[in-house]
Coordinates of C-alpha atoms and ligand atoms in Angstrom, one line a residue:
X6 CA 0.0 0.1 0.0
X7 CA 1.2 3.5 -0.8
X8 CA 1.7 6.3 1.8
X9 CA -1.2 8.1 0.2
X10 CA -3.2 5.2 0.4
X11 CA -2.4 4.4 4.0
X12 CA -3.0 8.0 4.9
X13 CA -6.2 7.9 3.4
X14 CA -7.3 4.7 5.0
X15 CA -6.1 6.0 8.2
X16 CA -8.2 9.5 7.4
X17 CA -11.3 7.3 6.9
X18 CA -10.9 5.3 10.2
X19 CA -10.5 8.5 12.0
X20 CA -13.7 9.8 10.3
X21 CA -15.8 6.6 11.1
X22 CA -14.4 6.7 14.8
X23 CA -15.6 10.5 15.2
X24 CA -19.0 9.6 13.5
X25 CA -19.3 7.1 16.4
X26 CA -17.8 9.0 19.3
X27 CA -19.8 11.9 18.7
X28 CA -23.2 10.7 17.7
X29 CA -23.3 11.0 14.0
X30 CA -23.5 7.5 12.6
X31 CA -23.5 4.0 14.3
X32 CA -23.5 0.6 13.1
X33 CA -27.1 -0.8 12.8
X34 CA -27.8 -3.6 15.4
X35 CA -24.2 -3.2 16.7
X36 CA -24.9 -5.3 20.0
X37 CA -25.7 -8.1 17.8
X38 CA -22.7 -8.0 15.7
X39 CA -24.1 -5.4 13.3
X40 CA -25.9 -5.8 10.0
X41 CA -23.9 -5.7 6.9
X42 CA -24.4 -2.7 5.0
X43 CA -26.8 -0.9 7.2
X44 CA -26.1 2.3 9.4
X45 CA -28.1 4.4 12.1
X46 CA -27.7 7.9 12.3
X47 CA -27.2 9.4 15.9
X48 CA -28.6 12.7 17.3
X49 CA -26.0 14.8 15.2
X50 CA -26.4 12.6 12.3
X51 CA -30.0 13.0 12.4
X52 CA -29.8 16.7 12.5
X53 CA -27.3 16.9 9.8
X54 CA -29.4 14.7 7.4
X55 CA -32.3 17.0 8.2
X56 CA -30.7 20.0 7.2
X57 CA -29.5 18.5 3.9
X58 CA -33.0 17.3 3.3
X59 CA -34.4 20.8 3.9
X60 CA -31.7 22.2 1.7
X61 CA -32.6 20.2 -1.1
X62 CA -36.1 20.2 -0.8
X63 CA -36.0 24.0 -0.5
X64 CA -33.7 24.4 -3.6
X65 CA -35.7 21.9 -5.9
X66 CA -39.3 22.6 -4.8
X67 CA -40.3 25.6 -2.4
X68 CA -37.8 28.2 -3.9
X69 CA -39.1 27.5 -7.5
X70 CA -42.4 27.7 -9.0
X71 CA -42.0 24.7 -11.4
X72 CA -41.4 21.9 -9.2
X73 CA -43.8 19.9 -7.0
X74 CA -43.3 17.6 -4.2
X75 CA -44.2 14.0 -3.6
X76 CA -44.3 11.4 -0.9
X77 CA -44.7 8.0 -2.4
X78 CA -44.8 4.7 -0.5
X79 CA -41.9 2.4 -0.5
X80 CA -44.1 -0.6 -1.5
X81 CA -45.6 -0.9 -4.9
X82 CA -47.4 -3.0 -7.1
X83 CA -44.7 -5.1 -8.7
X84 CA -45.8 -4.4 -12.3
X85 CA -44.0 -1.2 -11.9
X86 CA -40.8 -3.2 -11.4
X87 CA -41.2 -5.0 -14.4
X88 CA -42.4 -2.0 -16.5
X89 CA -39.2 -0.2 -15.3
X90 CA -37.0 -2.9 -16.5
X91 CA -35.7 -3.4 -12.9
X92 CA -37.0 -7.1 -12.6
X93 CA -35.2 -8.0 -15.6
X94 CA -32.0 -6.0 -15.7
X95 CA -31.5 -4.3 -12.3
X96 CA -28.3 -6.4 -11.6
X97 CA -24.6 -6.3 -11.2
X98 CA -22.5 -8.8 -12.9
X99 CA -20.9 -10.9 -9.9
X100 CA -18.4 -13.6 -9.6
X101 CA -18.1 -16.0 -7.0
X102 CA -15.1 -17.4 -5.2
X103 CA -14.5 -21.1 -5.6
X104 CA -13.0 -21.4 -2.3
X105 CA -15.7 -19.6 -0.1
X106 CA -18.7 -18.7 -2.2
X107 CA -18.3 -14.9 -1.5
X108 CA -19.5 -13.0 -4.3
X109 CA -17.5 -9.9 -5.8
X110 CA -18.8 -7.2 -8.1
X111 CA -17.1 -8.2 -11.5
X112 CA -16.0 -4.4 -11.9
X113 CA -14.5 -4.3 -8.5
X114 CA -11.5 -6.9 -8.9
X115 CA -8.4 -5.1 -8.9
X116 CA -5.3 -6.8 -10.9
X117 CA -3.2 -8.7 -8.5
X118 CA 0.3 -10.6 -8.6
X119 CA 1.3 -14.0 -7.3
X120 CA 1.4 -17.7 -7.8
X121 CA -1.2 -20.0 -8.2
X122 CA -1.7 -23.0 -5.8
X123 CA -4.1 -25.8 -6.9
X124 CA -5.7 -28.5 -4.5
X125 CA -7.7 -31.5 -5.4
X126 CA -9.9 -31.1 -2.6
X127 CA -9.5 -31.3 1.3
X128 CA -10.8 -33.3 4.1
X129 CA -11.0 -33.3 8.1
X130 CA -10.8 -35.7 10.9
X131 CA -14.7 -35.2 11.4
X132 CA -15.0 -37.0 8.1
X133 CA -16.1 -34.0 6.2
X134 CA -14.8 -33.8 2.7
X135 CA -14.3 -31.2 -0.2
X136 CA -14.2 -33.0 -3.4
X137 CA -13.5 -30.4 -5.8
X138 CA -10.5 -28.7 -7.3
X139 CA -9.6 -25.4 -5.7
X140 CA -7.3 -22.7 -7.1
X141 CA -5.8 -19.8 -4.9
X142 CA -3.7 -17.2 -5.5
X143 CA -0.8 -16.9 -3.3
X144 CA 0.6 -13.2 -3.0
X145 CA 4.3 -12.8 -3.7
X146 CA 5.0 -11.7 -0.2
X147 CA 3.1 -14.5 1.5
X148 CA 4.9 -17.4 3.3
X149 CA 3.7 -20.8 2.1
X150 CA 2.8 -22.0 5.6
X151 CA 0.9 -18.8 6.5
X152 CA -0.8 -19.3 3.0
X153 CA -1.7 -22.9 3.8
X154 CA -2.9 -21.6 7.4
X155 CA -5.1 -19.1 5.7
X156 CA -6.7 -21.4 2.9
X157 CA -7.4 -23.8 5.7
X158 CA -9.3 -20.8 8.0
X159 CA -11.3 -19.9 5.1
X160 CA -12.2 -23.6 4.1
X161 CA -13.3 -24.1 7.8
X162 CA -15.3 -20.8 7.7
X163 CA -17.3 -21.5 4.6
X164 CA -18.0 -25.1 5.8
X165 CA -19.0 -24.3 9.1
X166 CA -19.2 -26.9 12.0
X167 CA -19.1 -30.1 9.8
X168 CA -15.3 -29.3 9.0
X169 CA -14.2 -29.0 12.4
X170 CA -11.3 -26.8 13.5
X171 CA -9.5 -25.4 10.8
X172 CA -6.0 -27.1 12.0
X173 CA -7.5 -30.4 11.2
X174 CA -8.3 -29.8 7.7
X175 CA -6.0 -31.6 5.4
X176 CA -5.1 -30.1 1.9
X177 CA -5.0 -32.6 -0.7
X178 CA -2.8 -32.5 -4.0
X179 CA -0.9 -29.8 -3.6
X180 CA 0.1 -28.2 -6.9
X181 CA 2.0 -25.1 -7.7
X182 CA 1.1 -23.7 -11.1
X183 CA 2.2 -20.7 -12.8
X184 CA 3.2 -17.2 -11.6
X185 CA 0.5 -14.7 -12.7
X186 CA 0.5 -10.8 -13.1
X187 CA -2.1 -8.4 -13.1
X188 CA -4.8 -11.2 -12.8
X189 CA -8.4 -10.2 -12.3
X190 CA -9.7 -13.8 -11.9
X191 CA -9.0 -14.3 -8.1
X192 CA -10.9 -12.8 -5.3
X193 CA -9.6 -9.8 -3.8
X194 CA -10.0 -10.9 -0.3
X195 CA -9.7 -14.5 -0.3
X196 CA -7.5 -15.2 -3.4
X197 CA -9.8 -18.0 -4.4
X198 CA -10.5 -18.6 -8.3
X199 CA -13.4 -16.5 -9.4
X200 CA -16.0 -18.2 -11.4
X201 CA -17.5 -16.4 -14.5
X202 CA -19.4 -13.4 -14.2
X203 CA -23.2 -13.8 -13.6
X204 CA -26.0 -11.3 -13.1
X205 CA -27.3 -10.9 -9.5
X206 CA -30.3 -8.8 -9.1
X207 CA -30.0 -6.1 -6.4
X208 CA -33.8 -5.6 -5.5
X209 CA -34.7 -6.8 -2.0
X210 CA -37.9 -9.1 -2.2
X211 CA -40.7 -9.1 0.2
X212 CA -44.3 -10.3 0.5
X213 CA -47.3 -8.3 0.3
X214 CA -50.5 -10.1 1.3
X215 CA -51.0 -13.2 3.3
X216 CA -49.8 -16.1 1.6
X217 CA -46.0 -15.6 1.0
X218 CA -46.0 -17.1 -2.1
X219 CA -44.8 -15.8 -5.4
X220 CA -47.9 -14.4 -6.1
X221 CA -47.7 -12.0 -3.2
X222 CA -43.9 -11.0 -4.1
X223 CA -43.0 -7.6 -4.1
X224 CA -39.9 -5.4 -3.7
X225 CA -38.8 -2.8 -1.4
X226 CA -38.0 0.1 -4.0
X227 CA -34.5 0.4 -5.4
X228 CA -35.3 4.1 -6.3
X229 CA -37.7 6.6 -5.5
X230 CA -37.9 7.7 -9.2
X231 CA -40.4 5.0 -10.3
X232 CA -43.0 6.4 -8.0
X233 CA -42.6 9.9 -9.6
X234 CA -43.3 8.2 -12.9
X235 CA -46.4 6.0 -11.8
X236 CA -47.7 9.2 -10.3
X237 CA -47.1 11.7 -13.0
X238 CA -50.7 11.9 -14.3
X239 CA -52.1 12.3 -11.0
X240 CA -49.8 15.2 -9.9
X241 CA -50.1 16.9 -13.5
X242 CA -54.1 16.6 -13.3
X243 CA -54.3 17.7 -9.6
X244 CA -51.9 20.8 -9.7
X245 CA -52.8 22.4 -13.2
X246 CA -49.3 22.7 -14.1
X247 CA -47.8 22.9 -17.9
X248 CA -44.6 21.1 -19.2
X249 CA -42.0 22.2 -18.4
X250 CA -42.4 21.1 -14.7
X251 CA -41.0 18.7 -12.2
X252 CA -42.0 16.3 -9.2
X253 CA -39.4 15.7 -6.8
X254 CA -39.2 13.2 -3.8
X255 CA -36.9 12.2 -0.7
X256 CA -37.1 8.7 0.6
X257 CA -35.5 5.5 1.4
X258 CA -34.4 3.0 -1.3
X259 CA -33.0 -0.6 -0.7
X260 CA -30.5 -2.5 -3.0
X261 CA -29.2 -5.9 -2.0
X262 CA -25.5 -4.3 -2.6
X263 CA -23.3 -7.4 -2.8
X264 CA -20.1 -5.5 -1.7
X265 CA -21.5 -2.5 0.6
X266 CA -18.3 -0.7 1.3
X267 CA -16.6 2.4 2.2
X268 CA -18.6 3.3 5.3
X269 CA -22.3 4.7 4.3
X270 CA -20.9 5.3 0.7
X271 CA -22.6 2.0 -0.5
X272 CA -25.3 1.0 1.9
X273 CA -28.2 -1.5 1.4
X274 CA -30.6 0.8 2.9
X275 CA -30.1 4.4 2.0
X276 CA -32.2 7.5 1.1
X277 CA -32.5 9.4 -2.3
X278 CA -33.5 12.8 -3.4
X279 CA -34.7 12.8 -6.8
X280 CA -36.1 15.0 -9.2
X281 CA -37.9 14.2 -12.5
X282 CA -38.0 17.4 -14.6
X283 CA -40.5 16.9 -17.7
X284 CA -39.9 18.9 -20.8
X285 CA -41.3 19.0 -24.5
X286 CA -39.8 17.1 -26.9
X287 CA -37.2 18.7 -29.2
X288 CA -39.6 18.5 -32.1
X289 CA -42.3 20.4 -30.2
X290 CA -40.0 22.9 -29.2
X291 CA -39.3 23.3 -32.8
X292 CA -42.6 23.8 -33.8
X293 CA -43.5 26.4 -31.4
X294 CA -40.3 28.4 -31.3
X295 CA -39.0 27.8 -34.9
X296 CA -35.7 26.2 -33.7
X297 CA -34.0 24.6 -30.7
X298 CA -31.6 26.5 -29.0
X299 CA -27.9 25.2 -29.4
X300 CA -25.5 25.3 -26.4
X301 CA -22.3 27.0 -26.8
X302 CA -19.5 27.4 -24.2
X303 CA -20.4 30.3 -21.9
X304 CA -24.4 29.9 -22.7
X305 CA -26.3 31.8 -20.1
X306 CA -28.0 29.0 -18.1
X307 CA -29.4 31.2 -15.3
X308 CA -32.9 31.6 -16.8
X309 CA -34.7 28.8 -18.6
X310 CA -35.8 29.9 -22.0
X311 CA -39.0 28.8 -24.2
X312 CA -36.7 27.4 -26.9
X313 CA -34.5 25.2 -25.0
X314 CA -34.5 21.5 -25.7
X315 CA -33.3 18.5 -24.0
X316 CA -29.6 19.5 -24.2
X317 CA -29.8 22.9 -22.7
X318 CA -32.3 21.6 -19.7
X319 CA -29.8 18.9 -19.0
X320 CA -27.0 21.6 -18.8
X321 CA -29.1 23.9 -16.8
X322 CA -29.6 21.3 -14.1
X323 CA -25.8 20.3 -13.9
X324 CA -25.5 23.9 -13.2
X325 CA -28.3 24.2 -10.9
X326 CA -27.0 21.3 -9.0
X327 CA -23.6 22.4 -9.0
X328 CA -25.1 25.7 -7.1
X329 CA -26.5 23.9 -4.8
X330 CA -23.5 22.0 -3.6
X331 CA -21.4 25.2 -3.5
X332 CA -24.3 26.3 -1.1
X333 CA -23.6 23.5 1.3
X334 CA -19.7 23.8 1.3
X335 CA -18.8 21.3 -1.3
X336 CA -18.1 23.5 -4.3
X337 CA -14.4 23.2 -4.4
X338 CA -14.4 19.1 -4.3
X339 CA -16.5 18.4 -7.3
X340 CA -15.5 16.8 -10.6
X341 CA -17.7 15.9 -13.3
X342 CA -17.9 12.9 -15.7
X343 CA -19.9 13.2 -19.1
X344 CA -20.6 9.4 -19.9
X345 CA -19.7 8.5 -23.4
X346 CA -22.0 6.9 -25.9
X347 CA -20.9 3.6 -24.9
X348 CA -21.5 4.1 -21.0
X349 CA -24.9 5.5 -21.8
X350 CA -28.1 3.1 -21.5
X351 CA -29.8 3.0 -24.9
X352 CA -32.5 5.0 -24.2
X353 CA -30.5 7.9 -22.5
X354 CA -29.2 11.1 -24.3
X355 CA -26.8 12.5 -21.8
X356 CA -25.6 11.4 -18.3
X357 CA -23.2 13.4 -15.9
X358 CA -21.8 12.0 -12.8
X359 CA -21.3 14.6 -10.1
X360 CA -18.2 13.2 -8.3
X361 CA -16.8 14.2 -5.4
X362 CA -13.5 13.8 -3.3
X363 CA -13.6 11.2 -0.4
X364 CA -10.5 9.8 1.4
X365 CA -11.1 6.4 -0.7
X366 CA -11.4 8.2 -3.9
X367 CA -13.2 10.4 -6.2
X368 CA -16.8 8.8 -6.4
X369 CA -20.3 9.6 -7.5
X370 CA -22.3 12.0 -5.7
X371 CA -25.2 12.3 -8.0
X372 CA -26.2 11.6 -11.6
X373 CA -28.1 13.7 -13.8
X374 CA -29.7 12.0 -16.9
X375 CA -31.5 12.9 -19.9
X376 CA -33.7 10.0 -20.2
X377 CA -35.9 10.8 -23.1
X378 CA -39.7 9.7 -22.9
X379 CA -38.4 6.1 -22.0
X380 CA -40.0 5.9 -18.3
X381 CA -43.4 7.4 -18.9
X382 CA -43.7 5.6 -22.2
X383 CA -42.6 1.9 -20.7
X384 CA -45.3 2.8 -18.1
X385 CA -47.8 3.6 -20.5
X386 CA -47.3 0.5 -22.5
X387 CA -47.3 -1.9 -19.4
X388 CA -50.5 0.0 -17.8
X389 CA -52.2 0.9 -20.7
X390 CA -52.9 4.4 -19.3
X391 CA -52.0 7.0 -21.5
X392 CA -49.2 9.3 -20.2
X393 CA -49.7 12.0 -22.8
X394 CA -50.4 15.6 -22.3
X395 CA -52.1 17.8 -24.6
X396 CA -50.3 21.1 -25.2
X397 CA -53.0 23.9 -27.1
X398 CA -49.9 26.0 -28.1
X399 CA -48.4 23.2 -29.8
X400 CA -51.5 22.3 -31.6
X401 CA -52.0 26.0 -32.9
X402 CA -48.3 26.1 -33.9
X403 CA -48.3 22.5 -35.8
X404 CA -51.4 23.7 -37.5
X405 CA -49.7 26.3 -39.3
X406 CA -47.0 23.9 -40.7
X407 CA -47.0 23.0 -44.4
X408 CA -47.2 19.1 -45.4
X409 CA -43.6 19.7 -46.7
X410 CA -42.4 21.0 -43.5
X411 CA -44.1 18.2 -41.6
X412 CA -42.5 15.5 -44.0
X413 CA -39.4 17.4 -43.7
X414 CA -39.3 16.7 -39.8
X415 CA -40.3 13.3 -40.0
X416 CA -37.4 12.6 -42.5
X417 CA -35.0 14.4 -40.1
X418 CA -36.1 11.9 -37.3
X419 CA -36.0 9.0 -39.5
X420 CA -32.5 9.6 -40.1
X421 CA -31.4 10.2 -36.6
X422 CA -33.2 6.7 -35.8
X423 CA -31.2 5.0 -38.2
X424 CA -27.9 6.9 -36.9
X425 CA -28.8 5.5 -33.3
X426 CA -25.3 4.0 -31.8
X427 CA -27.3 1.9 -29.3
X428 CA -30.9 0.4 -29.1
X429 CA -33.3 -0.5 -32.5
X430 CA -34.5 2.4 -34.7
X431 CA -38.1 3.0 -34.0
X432 CA -39.8 1.5 -37.2
X433 CA -40.9 4.1 -39.8
X434 CA -44.7 3.2 -39.1
X435 CA -44.3 4.4 -35.4
X436 CA -42.4 7.6 -36.0
X437 CA -45.2 8.7 -38.3
X438 CA -47.9 7.7 -35.8
X439 CA -46.1 9.7 -33.1
X440 CA -45.9 12.5 -35.5
X441 CA -49.6 12.4 -36.0
X442 CA -50.1 12.7 -32.4
X443 CA -47.4 15.5 -31.9
X444 CA -49.1 17.5 -34.7
X445 CA -52.5 17.3 -32.9
X446 CA -50.7 18.4 -29.6
X447 CA -50.2 15.3 -28.0
X448 CA -47.1 14.0 -26.4
X449 CA -45.3 11.9 -23.8
X450 CA -43.3 14.4 -21.8
X451 CA -39.3 13.9 -21.9
X452 CA -37.4 13.7 -18.7
X453 CA -34.1 15.0 -17.0
X454 CA -33.3 13.3 -13.8
X455 CA -31.0 14.7 -11.1
X456 CA -30.7 12.0 -8.6
X457 CA -28.6 12.4 -5.4
X458 CA -28.0 10.1 -2.4
X459 CA -28.6 11.8 0.8
X460 CA -26.2 9.2 2.8
X461 CA -23.5 9.9 0.3
X462 CA -24.1 13.6 0.7
X463 CA -23.8 13.6 4.4
X464 CA -20.5 11.4 4.1
X465 CA -19.0 13.8 1.5
X466 CA -20.0 16.9 3.9
X467 CA -18.4 15.1 6.9
X468 CA -15.2 13.9 5.1
X469 CA -14.5 17.3 3.3
X470 CA -14.9 19.3 6.6
X471 CA -12.6 17.1 8.8
X472 CA -9.4 19.0 9.6
X473 CA -6.7 18.3 12.4
X474 CA -4.6 21.0 13.6
X475 CA -1.9 20.8 16.2
X476 CA -2.4 23.4 19.1
X477 CA -0.1 24.2 22.0
X478 CA -2.2 24.8 25.2
X479 CA -1.3 27.7 28.1
X480 CA 1.1 24.7 29.4
X481 CA 3.1 24.5 26.5
X482 CA 1.5 21.0 25.8
X483 CA 0.8 20.1 22.1
X484 CA -2.3 18.5 21.1
X485 CA -4.1 17.5 18.0
X486 CA -7.4 19.3 17.8
X487 CA -10.0 18.0 15.4
X488 CA -12.3 20.7 13.7
X489 CA -15.3 19.8 11.3
X490 CA -15.5 22.7 9.1
X491 CA -19.2 22.1 8.3
X492 CA -21.1 24.9 6.4
X493 CA -23.4 26.8 8.9
X494 CA -26.4 25.8 7.0
X495 CA -25.8 22.2 7.5
X496 CA -23.9 22.1 10.9
X497 CA -26.1 19.9 13.2
X498 CA -25.7 22.4 16.1
X499 CA -25.5 26.2 14.9
X500 CA -24.4 27.6 18.1
X501 CA -23.2 26.8 21.6
X502 CA -24.2 28.8 24.6
X503 CA -21.6 29.1 27.4
X504 CA -21.7 30.7 30.6
X505 CA -18.0 31.9 31.7
X506 CA -18.5 30.3 35.0
X507 CA -21.4 27.8 36.2
X508 CA -21.3 28.8 39.7
X509 CA -22.4 32.4 39.3
X510 CA -26.3 32.2 38.9
X511 CA -26.2 35.7 37.4
X512 CA -24.1 34.2 34.4
X513 CA -26.1 31.1 34.1
X514 CA -29.4 33.0 34.2
X515 CA -28.4 35.3 31.2
X516 CA -26.9 32.2 29.5
X517 CA -30.3 30.4 29.9
X518 CA -32.1 33.5 28.6
X519 CA -29.8 33.8 25.4
X520 CA -30.0 29.8 25.0
X521 CA -34.2 30.4 25.1
X522 CA -34.2 33.2 22.6
X523 CA -32.0 31.3 20.1
X524 CA -33.7 27.6 20.6
X525 CA -36.8 28.5 18.9
X526 CA -35.1 29.5 15.8
X527 CA -32.1 26.8 15.4
X528 CA -30.5 24.0 17.2
X529 CA -28.5 25.4 20.2
X530 CA -26.3 23.7 22.5
X531 CA -26.1 25.0 26.2
X532 CA -22.9 23.8 28.1
X533 CA -21.6 25.0 31.4
X534 CA -19.0 22.1 32.0
X535 CA -15.4 22.4 31.9
X536 CA -13.0 25.2 30.7
X537 CA -14.5 27.6 28.3
X538 CA -11.5 26.2 25.7
X539 CA -12.7 22.7 26.3
X540 CA -16.2 23.7 25.4
X541 CA -15.3 25.4 22.3
X542 CA -12.9 22.3 21.4
X543 CA -16.0 20.1 21.9
X544 CA -18.1 22.2 19.6
X545 CA -15.3 22.4 16.9
X546 CA -15.0 18.9 16.7
X547 CA -18.7 18.6 15.8
X548 CA -18.6 21.3 13.3
X549 CA -20.6 24.1 15.4
X550 CA -20.0 27.2 13.5
X551 CA -20.6 29.8 16.4
X552 CA -20.0 30.0 20.2
X553 CA -21.6 32.4 22.4
X554 CA -20.0 33.4 26.0
X555 CA -21.8 35.0 28.6
X556 CA -19.2 36.8 31.0
X557 CA -19.1 39.6 33.3
X558 CA -19.0 42.1 30.7
X559 CA -22.3 40.8 29.6
X560 CA -23.7 41.7 33.3
X561 CA -22.5 45.4 32.8
X562 CA -19.5 45.0 35.3
X563 CA -17.1 46.6 33.4
X564 CA -19.5 49.7 32.2
X565 CA -22.9 50.1 31.0
X566 CA -21.9 50.1 27.4
X567 CA -21.1 46.3 27.6
X568 CA -24.2 45.4 29.5
X569 CA -26.1 42.8 27.8
X570 CA -23.4 42.1 25.0
X571 CA -21.8 38.6 24.6
X572 CA -18.7 37.1 23.0
X573 CA -19.4 35.6 19.6
X574 CA -16.9 33.3 18.5
X575 CA -16.3 32.1 14.9
X576 CA -15.2 28.3 14.6
X577 CA -13.0 29.0 11.4
X578 CA -10.6 31.5 12.1
X579 CA -11.5 31.6 15.9
X580 CA -11.9 35.5 15.9
X581 CA -14.3 36.8 18.6
X582 CA -16.6 39.9 18.4
X583 CA -18.9 41.6 20.9
X584 CA -22.5 41.5 19.8
X585 CA -25.8 42.8 21.5
X586 CA -28.0 40.1 22.5
X587 CA -30.8 42.0 20.9
X588 CA -28.5 41.5 17.4
X589 CA -27.9 38.2 17.8
X590 CA -30.7 36.1 16.3
X591 CA -30.8 38.3 13.0
X592 CA -26.8 38.0 12.7
X593 CA -27.1 34.2 13.2
X594 CA -30.3 33.4 11.2
X595 CA -28.5 35.0 8.0
X596 CA -25.7 32.8 8.1
X597 CA -27.3 29.4 9.2
X598 CA -30.4 29.4 6.9
Ligands
GAP12 N1 -33.0 7.0 -10.3 C1 -31.9 7.0 -10.8 C2 -30.7 6.3 -9.9 O1 -31.4 5.5 -9.0 P1 -28.4 5.7 -9.3 O2 -27.2 6.3 -9.5 O3 -28.7 4.1 -9.2 O4 -29.6 6.4 -10.1 C3 -28.5 7.8 -7.7 O5 -28.6 6.3 -7.9 C4 -27.8 8.0 -6.6 O6 -28.2 7.2 -5.3 C5 -26.2 8.0 -6.6 O7 -25.5 8.9 -7.3 C6 -26.0 7.9 -5.2 O8 -25.7 9.2 -4.4 C7 -27.3 7.1 -4.4 N2 -26.9 5.8 -4.4 C8 -27.2 4.7 -5.2 N3 -27.1 3.6 -4.4 C9 -26.6 3.9 -3.4 C10 -26.0 2.7 -2.3 N4 -26.0 1.8 -2.3 N5 -25.9 3.4 -1.0 C11 -25.7 4.7 -0.9 N6 -26.0 5.8 -1.9 C12 -26.6 5.1 -3.4

């Protein structure tokens, strides 16, 4: 492991430890040995997530006129998952270790060097037998005896009680095969030879109804998006909106990730924050506006325009989401991966992954996809319920087109279908039928989907806020201080309130007064124990951006001009200012909301 990798692993361990120690994130079911890939948020983690949810909800719907909220159920009719393609294709390609049956994602196997050892089988004094060939990669640095011990241990833990103790297992027919370099055919943890890649569906199955048979099977939703598509028509009809508009929701999603890893980054239960922004097909824009605006470097994306097609809407949402991340303190650590035509699903026109720096690498935080009309069309076909909208403006504009102009549009689309890189071209009859509906003002909306993970966002926020500094105390003793430089908007505690001394009732009473004044508006922490420096340090460690100290000046002991003023300390930089109690609320609210 390189020094950088070691440092990053150590950093991640410190972050995990801080999260547990200070009540951000705990292992689920810890007292029973945990529950793989599932995490619980403690008091501070719950506040952090709540602040992130609120920031997202406000940015995506409350502060806008064109996006509506939804709160759909986790369990849905399984027909939804058939129509969406999840039953058929929501799978990772997995390979199984021939030694332990442990699975690993085919694309998560890093190349390894070593020597291959083959065994014809294994047996134990208990009478247990393993009657098949096993191949294991022995690392170059590994000693043969410790390697054999390791293999026996793996076999024993896989076989369970039947095999007895690992040291009683005898490995049969040992033969050394060739050395291999950069091989991806051995399990990264066990070294066992990997079988062929096979799809493994990630949806968590459950039963809904009394019989618990295949008839009652449904799934815990693997994404929140499908409920938005399934409720599209209800929201549209109930809200009297016009395309373009969006529907967003926040909620739990479940995936049976085979290799949950990197703390909460890849979990089996997690929360998504998704927007489906419905737009007109480009052909409708062309009919109404005469042309579809083309994007060029530096184009103004701040105000949506009537002549925007999917490309500009997609870029607009990438820009909006970037601004959101800047507003919660993640602006400087983002990267963008524009998927290539080979990466894209056959129906997708573009997809950008917003990546963020984590100690374990630069990884996806959010995906923003232009998905055409794939989803609504799939539900229309499967349910038999029309997902079309009617657009009077389009109908009027189309009525002014000549037959030649209409035919030219059809020919342009037919040519585009023929030059598709992926997926079968739409048959000509279907293209003509689609245009016939379009010219009458009817179409199934297309969609832009910004899809973010709340748990990943929380982890990104904590990991990027984590800082260590060395400080020397009054006695000259050096110590490492941890500071979480959380943005005030997302910090779980906004301000700490501290009476200078706890045994002076006048100070305590004033501090309690300040605490009560602020508490109704933000999460405030009152602390009267330990030295003031210690109290500041405790709050720095959990990212509290402000500290208020009530001292003798507050009581007016140094003169009436300081009466009812407090010391406001800023976590970042540590500067302190004298502020009137009556000005505190306004000053703080401006920074934390
Ligand atoms: N509807 C589109 C969709 O679900 P996705 O890329 O599979 O797309 C979107 O998921 C986001 O959800 C990801 O960018 C990530 O932030 C989050 N996410 C996905 N799987 C996750 C997991 N196993 N654990 C934590 N977050 C996850």
